[in-house]
CSV table of C-alpha atoms and ligand atoms in Angstrom, one decimal:
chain,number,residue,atom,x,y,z
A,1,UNK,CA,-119.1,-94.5,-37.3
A,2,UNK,CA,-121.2,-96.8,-35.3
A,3,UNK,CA,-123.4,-97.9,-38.1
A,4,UNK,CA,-121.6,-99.2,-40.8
A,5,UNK,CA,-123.7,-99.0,-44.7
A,6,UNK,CA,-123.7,-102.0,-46.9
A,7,UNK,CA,-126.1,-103.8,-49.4
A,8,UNK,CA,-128.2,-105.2,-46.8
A,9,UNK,CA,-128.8,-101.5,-44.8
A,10,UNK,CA,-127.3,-100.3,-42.3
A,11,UNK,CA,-124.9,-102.5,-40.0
A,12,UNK,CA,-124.1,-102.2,-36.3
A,13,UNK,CA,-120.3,-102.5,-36.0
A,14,UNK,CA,-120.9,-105.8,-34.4
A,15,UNK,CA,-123.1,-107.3,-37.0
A,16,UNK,CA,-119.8,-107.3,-39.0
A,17,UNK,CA,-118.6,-110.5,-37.4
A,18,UNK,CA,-115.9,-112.6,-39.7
A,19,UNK,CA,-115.8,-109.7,-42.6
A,20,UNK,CA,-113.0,-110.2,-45.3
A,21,UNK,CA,-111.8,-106.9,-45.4
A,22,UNK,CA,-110.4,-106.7,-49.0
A,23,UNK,CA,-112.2,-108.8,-52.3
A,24,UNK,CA,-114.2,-108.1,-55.1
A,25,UNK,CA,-116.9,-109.5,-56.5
A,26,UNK,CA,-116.4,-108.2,-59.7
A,27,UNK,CA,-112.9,-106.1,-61.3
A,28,UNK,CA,-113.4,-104.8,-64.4
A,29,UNK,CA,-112.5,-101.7,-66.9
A,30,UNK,CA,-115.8,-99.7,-67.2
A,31,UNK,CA,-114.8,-98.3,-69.9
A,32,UNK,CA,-114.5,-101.1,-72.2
A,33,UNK,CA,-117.6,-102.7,-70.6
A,34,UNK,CA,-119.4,-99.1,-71.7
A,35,UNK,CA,-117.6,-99.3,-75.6
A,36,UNK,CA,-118.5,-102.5,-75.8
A,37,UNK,CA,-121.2,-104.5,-73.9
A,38,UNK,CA,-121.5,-106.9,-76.1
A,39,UNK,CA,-118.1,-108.5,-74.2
A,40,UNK,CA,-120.2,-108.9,-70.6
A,41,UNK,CA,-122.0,-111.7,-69.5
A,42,UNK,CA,-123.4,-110.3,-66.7
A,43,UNK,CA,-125.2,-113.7,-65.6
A,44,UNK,CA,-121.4,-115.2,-65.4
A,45,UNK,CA,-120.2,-112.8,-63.9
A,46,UNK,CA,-122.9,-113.1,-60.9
A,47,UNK,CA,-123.0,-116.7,-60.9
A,48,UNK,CA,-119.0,-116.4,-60.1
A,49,UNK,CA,-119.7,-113.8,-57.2
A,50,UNK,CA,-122.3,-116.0,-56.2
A,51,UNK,CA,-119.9,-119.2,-55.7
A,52,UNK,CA,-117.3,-117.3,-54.2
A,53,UNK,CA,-119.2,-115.9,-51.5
A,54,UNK,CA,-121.2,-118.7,-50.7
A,55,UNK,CA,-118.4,-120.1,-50.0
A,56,UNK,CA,-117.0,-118.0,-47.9
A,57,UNK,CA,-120.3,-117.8,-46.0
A,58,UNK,CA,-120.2,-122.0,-45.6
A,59,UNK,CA,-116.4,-120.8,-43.3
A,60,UNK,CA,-118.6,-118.1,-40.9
A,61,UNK,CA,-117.8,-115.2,-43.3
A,62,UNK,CA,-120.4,-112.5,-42.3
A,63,UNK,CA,-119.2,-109.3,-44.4
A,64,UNK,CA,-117.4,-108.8,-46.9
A,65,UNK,CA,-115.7,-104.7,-47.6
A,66,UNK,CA,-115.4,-104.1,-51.6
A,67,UNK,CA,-112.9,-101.6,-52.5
A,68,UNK,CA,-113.8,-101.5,-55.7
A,69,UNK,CA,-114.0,-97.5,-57.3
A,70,UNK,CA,-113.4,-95.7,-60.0
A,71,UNK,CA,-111.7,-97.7,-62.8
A,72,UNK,CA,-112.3,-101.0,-61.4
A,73,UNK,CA,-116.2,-100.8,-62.4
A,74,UNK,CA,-117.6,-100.6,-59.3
A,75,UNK,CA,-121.4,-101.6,-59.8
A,76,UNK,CA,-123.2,-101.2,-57.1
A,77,UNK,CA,-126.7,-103.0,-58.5
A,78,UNK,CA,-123.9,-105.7,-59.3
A,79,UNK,CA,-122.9,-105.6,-55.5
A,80,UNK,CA,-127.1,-105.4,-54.3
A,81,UNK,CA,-127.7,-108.5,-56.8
A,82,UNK,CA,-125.0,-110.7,-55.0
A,83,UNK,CA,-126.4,-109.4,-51.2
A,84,UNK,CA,-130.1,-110.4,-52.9
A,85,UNK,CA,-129.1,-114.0,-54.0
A,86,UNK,CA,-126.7,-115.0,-50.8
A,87,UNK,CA,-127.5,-112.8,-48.6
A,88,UNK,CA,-124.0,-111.5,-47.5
A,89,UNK,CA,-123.7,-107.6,-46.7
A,90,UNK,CA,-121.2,-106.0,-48.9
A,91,UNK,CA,-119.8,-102.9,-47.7
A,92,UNK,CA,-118.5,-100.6,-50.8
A,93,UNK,CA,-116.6,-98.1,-50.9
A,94,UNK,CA,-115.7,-94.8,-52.8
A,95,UNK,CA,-112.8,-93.3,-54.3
A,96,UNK,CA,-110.3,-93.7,-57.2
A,97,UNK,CA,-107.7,-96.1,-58.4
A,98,UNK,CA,-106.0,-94.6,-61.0
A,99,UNK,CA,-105.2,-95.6,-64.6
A,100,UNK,CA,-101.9,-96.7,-64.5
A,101,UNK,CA,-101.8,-96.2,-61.1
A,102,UNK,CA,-101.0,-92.5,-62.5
A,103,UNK,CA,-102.9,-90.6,-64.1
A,104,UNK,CA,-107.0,-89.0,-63.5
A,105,UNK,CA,-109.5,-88.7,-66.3
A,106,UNK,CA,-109.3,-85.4,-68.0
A,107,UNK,CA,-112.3,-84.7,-66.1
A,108,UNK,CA,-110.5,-84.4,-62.2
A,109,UNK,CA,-107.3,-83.1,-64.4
A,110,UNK,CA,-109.1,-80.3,-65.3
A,111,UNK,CA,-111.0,-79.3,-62.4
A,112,UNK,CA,-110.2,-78.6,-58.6
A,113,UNK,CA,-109.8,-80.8,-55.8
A,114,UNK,CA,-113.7,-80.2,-54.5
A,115,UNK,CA,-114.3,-82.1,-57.9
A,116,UNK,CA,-113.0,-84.6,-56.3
A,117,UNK,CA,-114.1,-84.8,-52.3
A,118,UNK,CA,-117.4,-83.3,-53.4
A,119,UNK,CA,-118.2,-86.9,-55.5
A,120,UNK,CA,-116.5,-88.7,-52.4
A,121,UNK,CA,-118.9,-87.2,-50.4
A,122,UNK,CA,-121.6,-87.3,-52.2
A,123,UNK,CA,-121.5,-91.2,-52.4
A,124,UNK,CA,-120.6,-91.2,-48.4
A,125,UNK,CA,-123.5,-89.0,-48.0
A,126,UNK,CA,-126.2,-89.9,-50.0
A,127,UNK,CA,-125.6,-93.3,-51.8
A,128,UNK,CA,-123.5,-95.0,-54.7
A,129,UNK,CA,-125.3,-94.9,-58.3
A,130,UNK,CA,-128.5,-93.6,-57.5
A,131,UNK,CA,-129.1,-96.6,-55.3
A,132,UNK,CA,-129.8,-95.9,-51.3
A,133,UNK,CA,-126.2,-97.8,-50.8
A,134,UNK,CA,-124.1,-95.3,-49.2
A,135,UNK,CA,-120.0,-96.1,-49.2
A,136,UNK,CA,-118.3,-96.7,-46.0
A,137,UNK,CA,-114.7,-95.8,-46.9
A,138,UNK,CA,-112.8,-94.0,-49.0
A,139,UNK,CA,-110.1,-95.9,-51.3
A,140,UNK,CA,-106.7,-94.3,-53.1
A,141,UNK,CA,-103.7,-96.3,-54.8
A,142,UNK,CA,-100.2,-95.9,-55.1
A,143,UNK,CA,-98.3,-98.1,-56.9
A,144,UNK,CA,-94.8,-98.3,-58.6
A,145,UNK,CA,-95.2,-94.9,-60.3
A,146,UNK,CA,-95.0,-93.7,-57.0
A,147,UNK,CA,-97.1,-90.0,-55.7
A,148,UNK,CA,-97.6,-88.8,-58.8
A,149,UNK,CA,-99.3,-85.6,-59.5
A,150,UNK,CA,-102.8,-87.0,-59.7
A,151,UNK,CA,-102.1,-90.0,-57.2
A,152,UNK,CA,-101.3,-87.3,-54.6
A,153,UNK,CA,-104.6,-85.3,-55.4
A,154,UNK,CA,-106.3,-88.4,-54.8
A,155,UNK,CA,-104.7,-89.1,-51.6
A,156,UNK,CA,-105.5,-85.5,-50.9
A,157,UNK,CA,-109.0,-85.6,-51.7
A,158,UNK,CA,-109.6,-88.9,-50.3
A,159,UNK,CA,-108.1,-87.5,-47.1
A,160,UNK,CA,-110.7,-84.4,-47.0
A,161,UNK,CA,-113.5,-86.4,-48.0
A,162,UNK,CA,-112.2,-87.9,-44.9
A,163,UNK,CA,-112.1,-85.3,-42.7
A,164,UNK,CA,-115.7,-84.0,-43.9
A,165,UNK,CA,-117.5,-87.3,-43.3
A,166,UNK,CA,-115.3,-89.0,-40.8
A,167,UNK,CA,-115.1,-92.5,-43.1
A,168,UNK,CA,-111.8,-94.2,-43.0
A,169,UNK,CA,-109.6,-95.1,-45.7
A,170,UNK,CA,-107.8,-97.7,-47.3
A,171,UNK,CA,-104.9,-97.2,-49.6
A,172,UNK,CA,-103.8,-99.6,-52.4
A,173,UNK,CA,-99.8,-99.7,-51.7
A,174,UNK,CA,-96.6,-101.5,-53.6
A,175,UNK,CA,-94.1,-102.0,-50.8
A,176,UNK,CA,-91.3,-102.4,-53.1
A,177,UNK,CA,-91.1,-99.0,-53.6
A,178,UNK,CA,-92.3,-97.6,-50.3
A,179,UNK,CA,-95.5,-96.3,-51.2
A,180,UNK,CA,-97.1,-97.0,-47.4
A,181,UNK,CA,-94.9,-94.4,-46.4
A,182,UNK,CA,-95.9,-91.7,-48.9
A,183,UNK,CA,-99.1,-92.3,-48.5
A,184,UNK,CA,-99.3,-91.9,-44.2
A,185,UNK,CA,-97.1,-88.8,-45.1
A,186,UNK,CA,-99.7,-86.8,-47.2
A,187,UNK,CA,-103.0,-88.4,-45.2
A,188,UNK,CA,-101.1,-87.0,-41.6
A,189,UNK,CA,-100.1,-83.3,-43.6
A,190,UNK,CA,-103.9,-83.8,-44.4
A,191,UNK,CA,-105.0,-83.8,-40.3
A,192,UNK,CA,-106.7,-87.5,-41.1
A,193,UNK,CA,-106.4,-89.8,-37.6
A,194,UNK,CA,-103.9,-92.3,-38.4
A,195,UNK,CA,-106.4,-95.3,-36.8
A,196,UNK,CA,-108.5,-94.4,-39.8
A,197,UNK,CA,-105.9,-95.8,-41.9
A,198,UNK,CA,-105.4,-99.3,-43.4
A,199,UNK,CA,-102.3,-99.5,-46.2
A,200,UNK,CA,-103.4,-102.3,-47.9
A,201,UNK,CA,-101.4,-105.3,-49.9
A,202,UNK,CA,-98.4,-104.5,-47.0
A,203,UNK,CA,-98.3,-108.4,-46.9
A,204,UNK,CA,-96.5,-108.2,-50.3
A,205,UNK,CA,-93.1,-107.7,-48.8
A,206,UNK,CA,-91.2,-109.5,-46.3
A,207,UNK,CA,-89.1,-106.4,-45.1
A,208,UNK,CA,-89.9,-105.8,-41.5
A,209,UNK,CA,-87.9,-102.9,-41.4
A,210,UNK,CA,-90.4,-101.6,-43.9
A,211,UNK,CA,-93.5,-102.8,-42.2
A,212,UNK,CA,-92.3,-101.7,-38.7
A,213,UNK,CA,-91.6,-98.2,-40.3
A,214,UNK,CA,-95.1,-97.9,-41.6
A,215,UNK,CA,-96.8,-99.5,-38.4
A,216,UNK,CA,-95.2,-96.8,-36.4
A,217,UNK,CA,-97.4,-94.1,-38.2
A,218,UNK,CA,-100.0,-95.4,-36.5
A,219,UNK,CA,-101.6,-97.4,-39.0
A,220,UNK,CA,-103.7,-100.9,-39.7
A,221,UNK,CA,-101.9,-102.7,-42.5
A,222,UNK,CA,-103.5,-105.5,-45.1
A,223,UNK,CA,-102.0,-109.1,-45.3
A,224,UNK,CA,-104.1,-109.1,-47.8
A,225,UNK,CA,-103.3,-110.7,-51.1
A,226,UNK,CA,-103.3,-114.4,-50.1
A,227,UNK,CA,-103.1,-116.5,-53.1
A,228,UNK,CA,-101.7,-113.7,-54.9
A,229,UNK,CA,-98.0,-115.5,-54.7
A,230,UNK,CA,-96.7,-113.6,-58.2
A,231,UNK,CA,-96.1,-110.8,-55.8
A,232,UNK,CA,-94.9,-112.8,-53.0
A,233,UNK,CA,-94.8,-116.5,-52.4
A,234,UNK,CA,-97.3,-118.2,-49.6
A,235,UNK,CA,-94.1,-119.1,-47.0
A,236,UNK,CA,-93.0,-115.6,-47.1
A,237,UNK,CA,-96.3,-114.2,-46.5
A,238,UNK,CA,-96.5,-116.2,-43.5
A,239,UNK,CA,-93.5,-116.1,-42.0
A,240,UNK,CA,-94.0,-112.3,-41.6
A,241,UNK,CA,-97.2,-112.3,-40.5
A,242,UNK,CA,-95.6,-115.0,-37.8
A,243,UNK,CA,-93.1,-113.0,-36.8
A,244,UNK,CA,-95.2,-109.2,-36.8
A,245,UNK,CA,-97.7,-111.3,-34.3
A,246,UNK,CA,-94.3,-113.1,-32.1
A,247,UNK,CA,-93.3,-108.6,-32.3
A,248,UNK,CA,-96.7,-108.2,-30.7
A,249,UNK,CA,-98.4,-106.4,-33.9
A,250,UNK,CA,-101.4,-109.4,-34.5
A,251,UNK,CA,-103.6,-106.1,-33.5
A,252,UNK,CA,-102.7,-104.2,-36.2
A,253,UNK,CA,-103.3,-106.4,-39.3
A,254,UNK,CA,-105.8,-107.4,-40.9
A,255,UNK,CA,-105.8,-110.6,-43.1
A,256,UNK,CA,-107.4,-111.2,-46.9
A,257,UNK,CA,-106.8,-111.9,-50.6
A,258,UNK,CA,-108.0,-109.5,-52.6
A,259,UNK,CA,-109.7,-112.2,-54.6
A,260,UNK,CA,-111.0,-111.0,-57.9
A,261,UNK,CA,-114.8,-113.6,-58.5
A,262,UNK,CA,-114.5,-112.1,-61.8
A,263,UNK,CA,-111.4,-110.1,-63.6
A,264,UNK,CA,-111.4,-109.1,-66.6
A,265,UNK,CA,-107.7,-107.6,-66.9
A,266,UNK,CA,-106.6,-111.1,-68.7
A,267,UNK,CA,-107.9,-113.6,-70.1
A,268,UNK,CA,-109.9,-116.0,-67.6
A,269,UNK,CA,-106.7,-118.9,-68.0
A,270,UNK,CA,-104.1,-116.7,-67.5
A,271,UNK,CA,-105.7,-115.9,-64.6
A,272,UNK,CA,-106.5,-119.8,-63.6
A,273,UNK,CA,-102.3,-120.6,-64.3
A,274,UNK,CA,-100.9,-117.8,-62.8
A,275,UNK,CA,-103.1,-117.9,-59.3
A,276,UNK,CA,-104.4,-121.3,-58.9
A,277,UNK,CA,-105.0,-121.1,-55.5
A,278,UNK,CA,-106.9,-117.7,-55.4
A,279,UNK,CA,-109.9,-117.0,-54.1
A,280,UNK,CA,-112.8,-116.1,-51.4
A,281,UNK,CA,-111.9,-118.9,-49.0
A,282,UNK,CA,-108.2,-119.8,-49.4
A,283,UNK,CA,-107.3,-118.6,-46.0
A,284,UNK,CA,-109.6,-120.6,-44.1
A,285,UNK,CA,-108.4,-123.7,-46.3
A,286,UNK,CA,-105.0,-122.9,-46.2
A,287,UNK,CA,-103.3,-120.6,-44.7
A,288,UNK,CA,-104.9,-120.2,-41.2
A,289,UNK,CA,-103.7,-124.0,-40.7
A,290,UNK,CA,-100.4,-122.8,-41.4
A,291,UNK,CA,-100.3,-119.5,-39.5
A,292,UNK,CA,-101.8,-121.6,-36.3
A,293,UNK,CA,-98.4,-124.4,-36.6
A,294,UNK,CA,-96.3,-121.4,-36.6
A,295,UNK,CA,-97.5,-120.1,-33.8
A,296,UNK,CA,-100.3,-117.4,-34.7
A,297,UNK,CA,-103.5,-118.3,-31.6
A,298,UNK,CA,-107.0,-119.0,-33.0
A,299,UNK,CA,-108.0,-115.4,-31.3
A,300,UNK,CA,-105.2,-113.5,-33.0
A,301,UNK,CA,-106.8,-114.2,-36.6
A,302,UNK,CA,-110.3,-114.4,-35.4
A,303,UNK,CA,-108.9,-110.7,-34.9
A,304,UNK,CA,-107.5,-110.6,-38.0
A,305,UNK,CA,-110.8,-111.0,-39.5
A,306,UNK,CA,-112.8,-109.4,-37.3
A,307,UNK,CA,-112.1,-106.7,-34.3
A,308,UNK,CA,-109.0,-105.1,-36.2
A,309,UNK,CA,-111.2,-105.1,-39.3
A,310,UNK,CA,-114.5,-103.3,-37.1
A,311,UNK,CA,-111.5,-101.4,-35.4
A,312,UNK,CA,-110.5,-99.4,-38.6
A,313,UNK,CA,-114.1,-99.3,-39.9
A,314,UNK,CA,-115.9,-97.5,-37.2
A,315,UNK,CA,-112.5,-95.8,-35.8
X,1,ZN,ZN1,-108.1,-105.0,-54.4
């Protein structure tokens, strides 16, 4: 793909410049925002997007890629209002993540695959919510309940919505328990290019055995959940991007922190005490400073944020 959709239209692969490959302006359960409305306040919620990309845009950020989909409330006149009011081109995406990282609604249970790749393709095709924003890639999870039955037919309907459209795809993985691996295995059975490919949240472990395994499928993998320390600490995040850039791999990661501006899977202090440091801008703060005194060159993450990002977008 040489033309890349967002909220702002249409963008040439280079218009992307410094995109942040992996946040979310908004993670939510749609389902209790449907039940019970009276819980939203949607003027928050965009005044917290609003911050956190502005931001973001005051360290060079150009674009941002939104994998939020089904079950994380993707909006996309949410997404269009934060592109009006800053702006910044968000590139959205289609696909599901799973309740429980397990199961499908009863409706995809019940129904074939094409269920599945035909809504895929029908928001690649023709645009997300009745608005004219078409996704640009096509997002799947695996966590720690591993390739279950219906995380498998979304990797395998994400992979043929692939193959129809030619969008790449990023997968949610849990490295703990191997899930990169599982998921490169059904997307290659599948026929999908490899370069269209980014495992995402491989920054959570520190086993370069595991990493190296999964970059020799052919992949791009996310360092991508800076801030997040619960699931790994800062140091250990860095020293393994370090040494995957000192093994000559800096061209095969992208970097990001799957920032949530708003979250509504706990209560807004939990949040605040268990990820202080979180959010749009925490890399360019924080951890680029330390990536560049261990070694990591100025190009190698201007890459990180930008050519391996366009790389896997338009491969
Ligand atoms: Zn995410």
């Amino acid at each position: 793909m040489d033309q890349i959709p967002s909220t702002a239209g249409p963008l040439t692969v280079a218009d992307l410049g410094r995109t942040l490959v992996h946040e979310h302006v908004l993670t939510a359960h749609e389902g209790v925002r449907f039940q019970w409305p009276h819980l939203v306040d949607r003027d928050a919620e965009l005044a917290a997007a609003v911050k956190q990309v502005t931001a973001a845009q005051a360290h060079g950020v150009t674009a941002m890629c939104d994998p939020a989909v089904l079950d994380l409330a993707r909006d996309a006149a949410f997404s269009l209002a934060v592109t009006e009011a800053t702006g910044l081109p968000i590139v959205m995406a289609t696909g599901v993540y799973g309740q429980h990282y397990t199961f499908l609604p009863h409706y995809f249970q019940t129904r074939e695959i094409d269920a599945l790749v035909d809504c895929f393709v029908h928001d690649l095709e023709v645009g997300i919510q009745g608005t004219e924003v078409r996704a640009a890639f096509l997002k799947c999870a695996a966590d720690e309940p591993g390739m279950t039955d219906d995380v498998e037919k979304v990797h395998r309907a994400v992979a043929q919505a692939s193959l129809r459209t030619g969008a790449p795809v990023m997968a949610h993985s849990h490295p703990v328990s191997r899930t990169g691996l599982e998921s490169m295995r059904i997307f290659t059975e599948e026929g999908v290019d490899p370069a269209k490919v980014l495992i995402a949240h491989t920054g959570d472990t520190d086993d370069l055995d595991y990493i190296e395994e999964l970059l020799a499928t052919g992949c791009t993998i996310g360092m991508d959940r800076y801030g997040l320390d619960i699931y790994l600490p800062e140091p250990q995040r860095n020293a393994t991007v370090i040494a995957l850039c000192e093994r000559g791999h800096s061209g095969r990661m992208v970097i990001g922190q799957d920032h949530c501006a708003t979250i509504d899977w706990f209560p807004a202090d939990v949040v605040k005490a268990m990820a202080p440091n979180w959010s749009f801008t925490h890399i360019f703060e924080t951890v680029f400073p330390a990536l560049v005194d261990g070694g990591v060159t100025e190009q190698q993450l201007e890459d990180m944020i930008g050519a391996n990002v366009r790389r896997w977008l338009a491969a």
